[in-house]
Amino acid sequence: MSEERKRRLSLPDELSTAHSKLVYLTLALEGEHTVRQLSTRLQLGASEIYPVLRVLREEDLVTRRGECYVLEEA
């Protein structure tokens, strides 16, 4: 496994909830997703996904590109 992949799969200390960890790891492993895609993939409602993405964006861990969310580049 490459060092870059290992780094991306390491969970940042800022992630304290199960949902934030799931969203982060999904984006790390699978790349960009829309809220609908995350909702379907993780079997969570959009109302559960949006607050997680807001916090991840505030922590500069995730960025929004159009309708999609992706991990912030290191």
Tab-separated table of N, CA, C and O in Angstrom:
chain	number	residue	atom	x	y	z
A	1	MET	N	0.851	-1.175	0.000
A	1	MET	CA	0.000	0.000	0.000
A	1	MET	C	0.894	1.234	0.000
A	1	MET	O	1.863	1.322	0.744
A	2	SER	N	0.556	2.196	-0.842
A	2	SER	CA	1.366	3.403	-0.950
A	2	SER	C	1.254	4.256	0.321
A	2	SER	O	0.273	4.175	1.051
A	3	GLU	N	2.259	5.063	0.541
A	3	GLU	CA	2.256	5.956	1.702
A	3	GLU	C	1.087	6.938	1.620
A	3	GLU	O	0.466	7.259	2.632
A	4	GLU	N	0.792	7.423	0.409
A	4	GLU	CA	-0.334	8.350	0.221
A	4	GLU	C	-1.642	7.684	0.631
A	4	GLU	O	-2.462	8.262	1.324
A	5	ARG	N	-1.851	6.455	0.209
A	5	ARG	CA	-3.088	5.727	0.561
A	5	ARG	C	-3.159	5.485	2.069
A	5	ARG	O	-4.207	5.644	2.674
A	6	LYS	N	-2.051	5.113	2.683
A	6	LYS	CA	-2.027	4.912	4.134
A	6	LYS	C	-2.387	6.202	4.860
A	6	LYS	O	-3.153	6.191	5.821
A	7	ARG	N	-1.833	7.324	4.390
A	7	ARG	CA	-2.121	8.612	5.015
A	7	ARG	C	-3.602	8.940	4.901
A	7	ARG	O	-4.229	9.363	5.851
A	8	ARG	N	-4.187	8.706	3.733
A	8	ARG	CA	-5.598	9.029	3.510
A	8	ARG	C	-6.515	8.138	4.349
A	8	ARG	O	-7.599	8.549	4.713
A	9	LEU	N	-6.073	6.922	4.627
A	9	LEU	CA	-6.908	6.008	5.399
A	9	LEU	C	-6.720	6.162	6.902
A	9	LEU	O	-7.450	5.572	7.677
A	10	SER	N	-5.767	6.977	7.306
A	10	SER	CA	-5.594	7.286	8.721
A	10	SER	C	-6.678	8.283	9.115
A	10	SER	O	-6.862	9.297	8.454
A	11	LEU	N	-7.378	7.983	10.164
A	11	LEU	CA	-8.460	8.868	10.595
A	11	LEU	C	-7.918	10.059	11.368
A	11	LEU	O	-7.206	9.891	12.361
A	12	PRO	N	-8.246	11.256	10.926
A	12	PRO	CA	-7.828	12.453	11.660
A	12	PRO	C	-8.440	12.480	13.061
A	12	PRO	O	-9.545	11.967	13.290
A	13	ASP	N	-7.752	13.089	13.984
A	13	ASP	CA	-8.234	13.186	15.367
A	13	ASP	C	-9.554	13.947	15.472
A	13	ASP	O	-10.312	13.746	16.417
A	14	GLU	N	-9.831	14.832	14.518
A	14	GLU	CA	-11.051	15.637	14.555
A	14	GLU	C	-12.311	14.801	14.387
A	14	GLU	O	-13.408	15.255	14.710
A	15	LEU	N	-12.183	13.586	13.880
A	15	LEU	CA	-13.348	12.742	13.638
A	15	LEU	C	-13.732	12.017	14.916
A	15	LEU	O	-13.043	11.116	15.371
A	16	SER	N	-14.861	12.413	15.475
A	16	SER	CA	-15.250	11.838	16.764
A	16	SER	C	-16.506	10.976	16.693
A	16	SER	O	-16.781	10.217	17.611
A	17	THR	N	-17.261	11.068	15.593
A	17	THR	CA	-18.493	10.284	15.503
A	17	THR	C	-18.349	9.176	14.469
A	17	THR	O	-17.531	9.268	13.547
A	18	ALA	N	-19.170	8.163	14.614
A	18	ALA	CA	-19.147	7.056	13.656
A	18	ALA	C	-19.500	7.546	12.255
A	18	ALA	O	-18.870	7.139	11.274
A	19	HIS	N	-20.486	8.426	12.156
A	19	HIS	CA	-20.893	8.925	10.840
A	19	HIS	C	-19.782	9.723	10.176
A	19	HIS	O	-19.552	9.583	8.971
A	20	SER	N	-19.078	10.542	10.933
A	20	SER	CA	-17.991	11.325	10.332
A	20	SER	C	-16.877	10.402	9.852
A	20	SER	O	-16.280	10.641	8.801
A	21	LYS	N	-16.609	9.350	10.589
A	21	LYS	CA	-15.586	8.393	10.175
A	21	LYS	C	-16.018	7.645	8.917
A	21	LYS	O	-15.221	7.438	8.000
A	22	LEU	N	-17.289	7.246	8.850
A	22	LEU	CA	-17.803	6.552	7.669
A	22	LEU	C	-17.727	7.430	6.425
A	22	LEU	O	-17.300	6.979	5.365
A	23	VAL	N	-18.153	8.675	6.553
A	23	VAL	CA	-18.128	9.589	5.408
A	23	VAL	C	-16.689	9.818	4.971
A	23	VAL	O	-16.364	9.735	3.781
A	24	TYR	N	-15.810	10.086	5.915
A	24	TYR	CA	-14.400	10.343	5.595
A	24	TYR	C	-13.780	9.142	4.879
A	24	TYR	O	-13.140	9.288	3.836
A	25	LEU	N	-13.951	7.952	5.422
A	25	LEU	CA	-13.350	6.762	4.820
A	25	LEU	C	-13.950	6.446	3.457
A	25	LEU	O	-13.240	5.996	2.550
A	26	THR	N	-15.227	6.687	3.291
A	26	THR	CA	-15.856	6.475	1.981
A	26	THR	C	-15.238	7.391	0.939
A	26	THR	O	-14.893	6.956	-0.166
A	27	LEU	N	-15.066	8.653	1.290
A	27	LEU	CA	-14.437	9.593	0.359
A	27	LEU	C	-12.970	9.228	0.116
A	27	LEU	O	-12.466	9.357	-1.003
A	28	ALA	N	-12.283	8.757	1.148
A	28	ALA	CA	-10.867	8.380	1.008
A	28	ALA	C	-10.704	7.174	0.088
A	28	ALA	O	-9.799	7.130	-0.743
A	29	LEU	N	-11.590	6.209	0.219
A	29	LEU	CA	-11.473	4.972	-0.552
A	29	LEU	C	-12.062	5.071	-1.952
A	29	LEU	O	-11.538	4.478	-2.892
A	30	GLU	N	-13.168	5.805	-2.080
A	30	GLU	CA	-13.914	5.779	-3.337
A	30	GLU	C	-13.868	7.083	-4.117
A	30	GLU	O	-14.348	7.148	-5.238
A	31	GLY	N	-13.325	8.126	-3.529
A	31	GLY	CA	-13.263	9.404	-4.230
A	31	GLY	C	-14.540	10.209	-4.059
A	31	GLY	O	-15.347	9.939	-3.186
A	32	GLU	N	-14.712	11.193	-4.933
A	32	GLU	CA	-15.796	12.154	-4.774
A	32	GLU	C	-17.173	11.505	-4.841
A	32	GLU	O	-17.377	10.526	-5.551
A	33	HIS	N	-18.073	12.064	-4.039
A	33	HIS	CA	-19.460	11.607	-3.970
A	33	HIS	C	-20.370	12.814	-3.786
A	33	HIS	O	-19.986	13.790	-3.143
A	34	THR	N	-21.587	12.689	-4.291
A	34	THR	CA	-22.631	13.659	-3.974
A	34	THR	C	-23.265	13.230	-2.656
A	34	THR	O	-23.041	12.108	-2.173
A	35	VAL	N	-24.082	14.104	-2.108
A	35	VAL	CA	-24.801	13.746	-0.876
A	35	VAL	C	-25.692	12.542	-1.142
A	35	VAL	O	-25.763	11.618	-0.327
A	36	ARG	N	-26.349	12.532	-2.286
A	36	ARG	CA	-27.231	11.397	-2.622
A	36	ARG	C	-26.436	10.095	-2.692
A	36	ARG	O	-26.879	9.059	-2.190
A	37	GLN	N	-25.257	10.140	-3.312
A	37	GLN	CA	-24.425	8.939	-3.400
A	37	GLN	C	-23.965	8.475	-2.021
A	37	GLN	O	-23.991	7.273	-1.729
A	38	LEU	N	-23.543	9.413	-1.177
A	38	LEU	CA	-23.146	9.058	0.191
A	38	LEU	C	-24.319	8.467	0.953
A	38	LEU	O	-24.177	7.479	1.669
A	39	SER	N	-25.476	9.079	0.801
A	39	SER	CA	-26.678	8.615	1.478
A	39	SER	C	-27.007	7.175	1.085
A	39	SER	O	-27.270	6.333	1.941
A	40	THR	N	-26.961	6.903	-0.211
A	40	THR	CA	-27.241	5.556	-0.704
A	40	THR	C	-26.170	4.577	-0.256
A	40	THR	O	-26.473	3.492	0.247
A	41	ARG	N	-24.925	4.962	-0.418
A	41	ARG	CA	-23.801	4.081	-0.097
A	41	ARG	C	-23.762	3.712	1.381
A	41	ARG	O	-23.499	2.565	1.751
A	42	LEU	N	-24.028	4.708	2.233
A	42	LEU	CA	-23.915	4.495	3.680
A	42	LEU	C	-25.246	4.184	4.348
A	42	LEU	O	-25.292	3.950	5.557
A	43	GLN	N	-26.304	4.198	3.567
A	43	GLN	CA	-27.653	3.949	4.081
A	43	GLN	C	-27.992	4.892	5.228
A	43	GLN	O	-28.497	4.490	6.281
A	44	LEU	N	-27.677	6.171	4.995
A	44	LEU	CA	-28.000	7.237	5.940
A	44	LEU	C	-28.831	8.274	5.199
A	44	LEU	O	-28.637	8.480	4.004
A	45	GLY	N	-29.709	8.941	5.905
A	45	GLY	CA	-30.484	10.000	5.289
A	45	GLY	C	-29.624	11.227	5.015
A	45	GLY	O	-28.610	11.452	5.675
A	46	ALA	N	-30.063	11.998	4.032
A	46	ALA	CA	-29.350	13.235	3.716
A	46	ALA	C	-29.286	14.149	4.933
A	46	ALA	O	-28.297	14.861	5.129
A	47	SER	N	-30.320	14.103	5.768
A	47	SER	CA	-30.335	14.938	6.975
A	47	SER	C	-29.248	14.527	7.961
A	47	SER	O	-28.867	15.297	8.836
A	48	GLU	N	-28.718	13.319	7.818
A	48	GLU	CA	-27.597	12.867	8.643
A	48	GLU	C	-26.255	13.172	7.970
A	48	GLU	O	-25.252	13.362	8.657
A	49	ILE	N	-26.249	13.213	6.654
A	49	ILE	CA	-25.023	13.445	5.899
A	49	ILE	C	-24.614	14.914	5.913
A	49	ILE	O	-23.443	15.248	6.108
A	50	TYR	N	-25.577	15.827	5.705
A	50	TYR	CA	-25.257	17.253	5.609
A	50	TYR	C	-24.515	17.802	6.834
A	50	TYR	O	-23.502	18.493	6.675
A	51	PRO	N	-24.959	17.514	8.061
A	51	PRO	CA	-24.210	18.042	9.212
A	51	PRO	C	-22.784	17.494	9.300
A	51	PRO	O	-21.862	18.211	9.693
A	52	VAL	N	-22.610	16.246	8.923
A	52	VAL	CA	-21.268	15.651	8.932
A	52	VAL	C	-20.373	16.373	7.930
A	52	VAL	O	-19.237	16.744	8.247
A	53	LEU	N	-20.893	16.593	6.722
A	53	LEU	CA	-20.100	17.290	5.711
A	53	LEU	C	-19.788	18.723	6.126
A	53	LEU	O	-18.692	19.219	5.865
A	54	ARG	N	-20.729	19.370	6.796
A	54	ARG	CA	-20.484	20.736	7.274
A	54	ARG	C	-19.300	20.754	8.233
A	54	ARG	O	-18.388	21.572	8.116
A	55	VAL	N	-19.288	19.832	9.184
A	55	VAL	CA	-18.196	19.763	10.156
A	55	VAL	C	-16.880	19.406	9.466
A	55	VAL	O	-15.837	20.005	9.747
A	56	LEU	N	-16.921	18.451	8.551
A	56	LEU	CA	-15.704	18.069	7.838
A	56	LEU	C	-15.156	19.236	7.020
A	56	LEU	O	-13.939	19.418	6.934
A	57	ARG	N	-16.039	20.046	6.458
A	57	ARG	CA	-15.592	21.232	5.717
A	57	ARG	C	-15.008	22.268	6.677
A	57	ARG	O	-13.984	22.879	6.373
A	58	GLU	N	-15.636	22.465	7.828
A	58	GLU	CA	-15.123	23.420	8.820
A	58	GLU	C	-13.748	23.013	9.320
A	58	GLU	O	-12.932	23.862	9.664
A	59	GLU	N	-13.499	21.720	9.386
A	59	GLU	CA	-12.201	21.200	9.841
A	59	GLU	C	-11.187	21.126	8.688
A	59	GLU	O	-10.085	20.610	8.864
A	60	ASP	N	-11.583	21.602	7.512
A	60	ASP	CA	-10.732	21.577	6.314
A	60	ASP	C	-10.291	20.168	5.928
A	60	ASP	O	-9.185	19.954	5.426
A	61	LEU	N	-11.173	19.203	6.151
A	61	LEU	CA	-10.888	17.827	5.768
A	61	LEU	C	-11.540	17.471	4.435
A	61	LEU	O	-11.087	16.558	3.739
A	62	VAL	N	-12.610	18.174	4.100
A	62	VAL	CA	-13.379	17.904	2.891
A	62	VAL	C	-13.649	19.225	2.196
A	62	VAL	O	-13.800	20.260	2.851
A	63	THR	N	-13.704	19.173	0.877
A	63	THR	CA	-14.065	20.355	0.100
A	63	THR	C	-15.207	19.993	-0.845
A	63	THR	O	-15.404	18.817	-1.161
A	64	ARG	N	-15.933	21.009	-1.253
A	64	ARG	CA	-17.047	20.800	-2.182
A	64	ARG	C	-16.624	21.264	-3.565
A	64	ARG	O	-16.082	22.349	-3.728
A	65	ARG	N	-16.885	20.409	-4.547
A	65	ARG	CA	-16.626	20.730	-5.956
A	65	ARG	C	-17.930	20.527	-6.705
A	65	ARG	O	-18.288	19.390	-7.026
A	66	GLY	N	-18.634	21.612	-6.936
A	66	GLY	CA	-19.957	21.497	-7.555
A	66	GLY	C	-20.888	20.774	-6.609
A	66	GLY	O	-21.051	21.177	-5.454
A	67	GLU	N	-21.459	19.683	-7.052
A	67	GLU	CA	-22.367	18.885	-6.219
A	67	GLU	C	-21.625	17.814	-5.417
A	67	GLU	O	-22.228	17.150	-4.578
A	68	CYS	N	-20.339	17.648	-5.686
A	68	CYS	CA	-19.576	16.552	-5.081
A	68	CYS	C	-18.709	17.038	-3.919
A	68	CYS	O	-18.304	18.193	-3.866
A	69	TYR	N	-18.435	16.115	-3.037
A	69	TYR	CA	-17.528	16.358	-1.911
A	69	TYR	C	-16.332	15.446	-2.072
A	69	TYR	O	-16.476	14.277	-2.467
A	70	VAL	N	-15.143	15.975	-1.787
A	70	VAL	CA	-13.898	15.213	-1.889
A	70	VAL	C	-13.016	15.560	-0.701
A	70	VAL	O	-13.173	16.601	-0.073
A	71	LEU	N	-12.060	14.682	-0.417
A	71	LEU	CA	-11.104	14.975	0.641
A	71	LEU	C	-10.236	16.144	0.219
A	71	LEU	O	-9.865	16.277	-0.949
A	72	GLU	N	-9.900	16.984	1.181
A	72	GLU	CA	-8.965	18.099	0.947
A	72	GLU	C	-7.611	17.501	0.632
A	72	GLU	O	-7.202	16.518	1.239
A	73	GLU	N	-6.927	18.098	-0.307
A	73	GLU	CA	-5.570	17.660	-0.620
A	73	GLU	C	-4.644	18.112	0.500
A	73	GLU	O	-4.785	19.223	1.017
A	74	ALA	N	-3.723	17.269	0.868
A	74	ALA	CA	-2.775	17.587	1.941
A	74	ALA	C	-1.729	18.551	1.468
A	74	ALA	O	-1.432	18.694	0.339
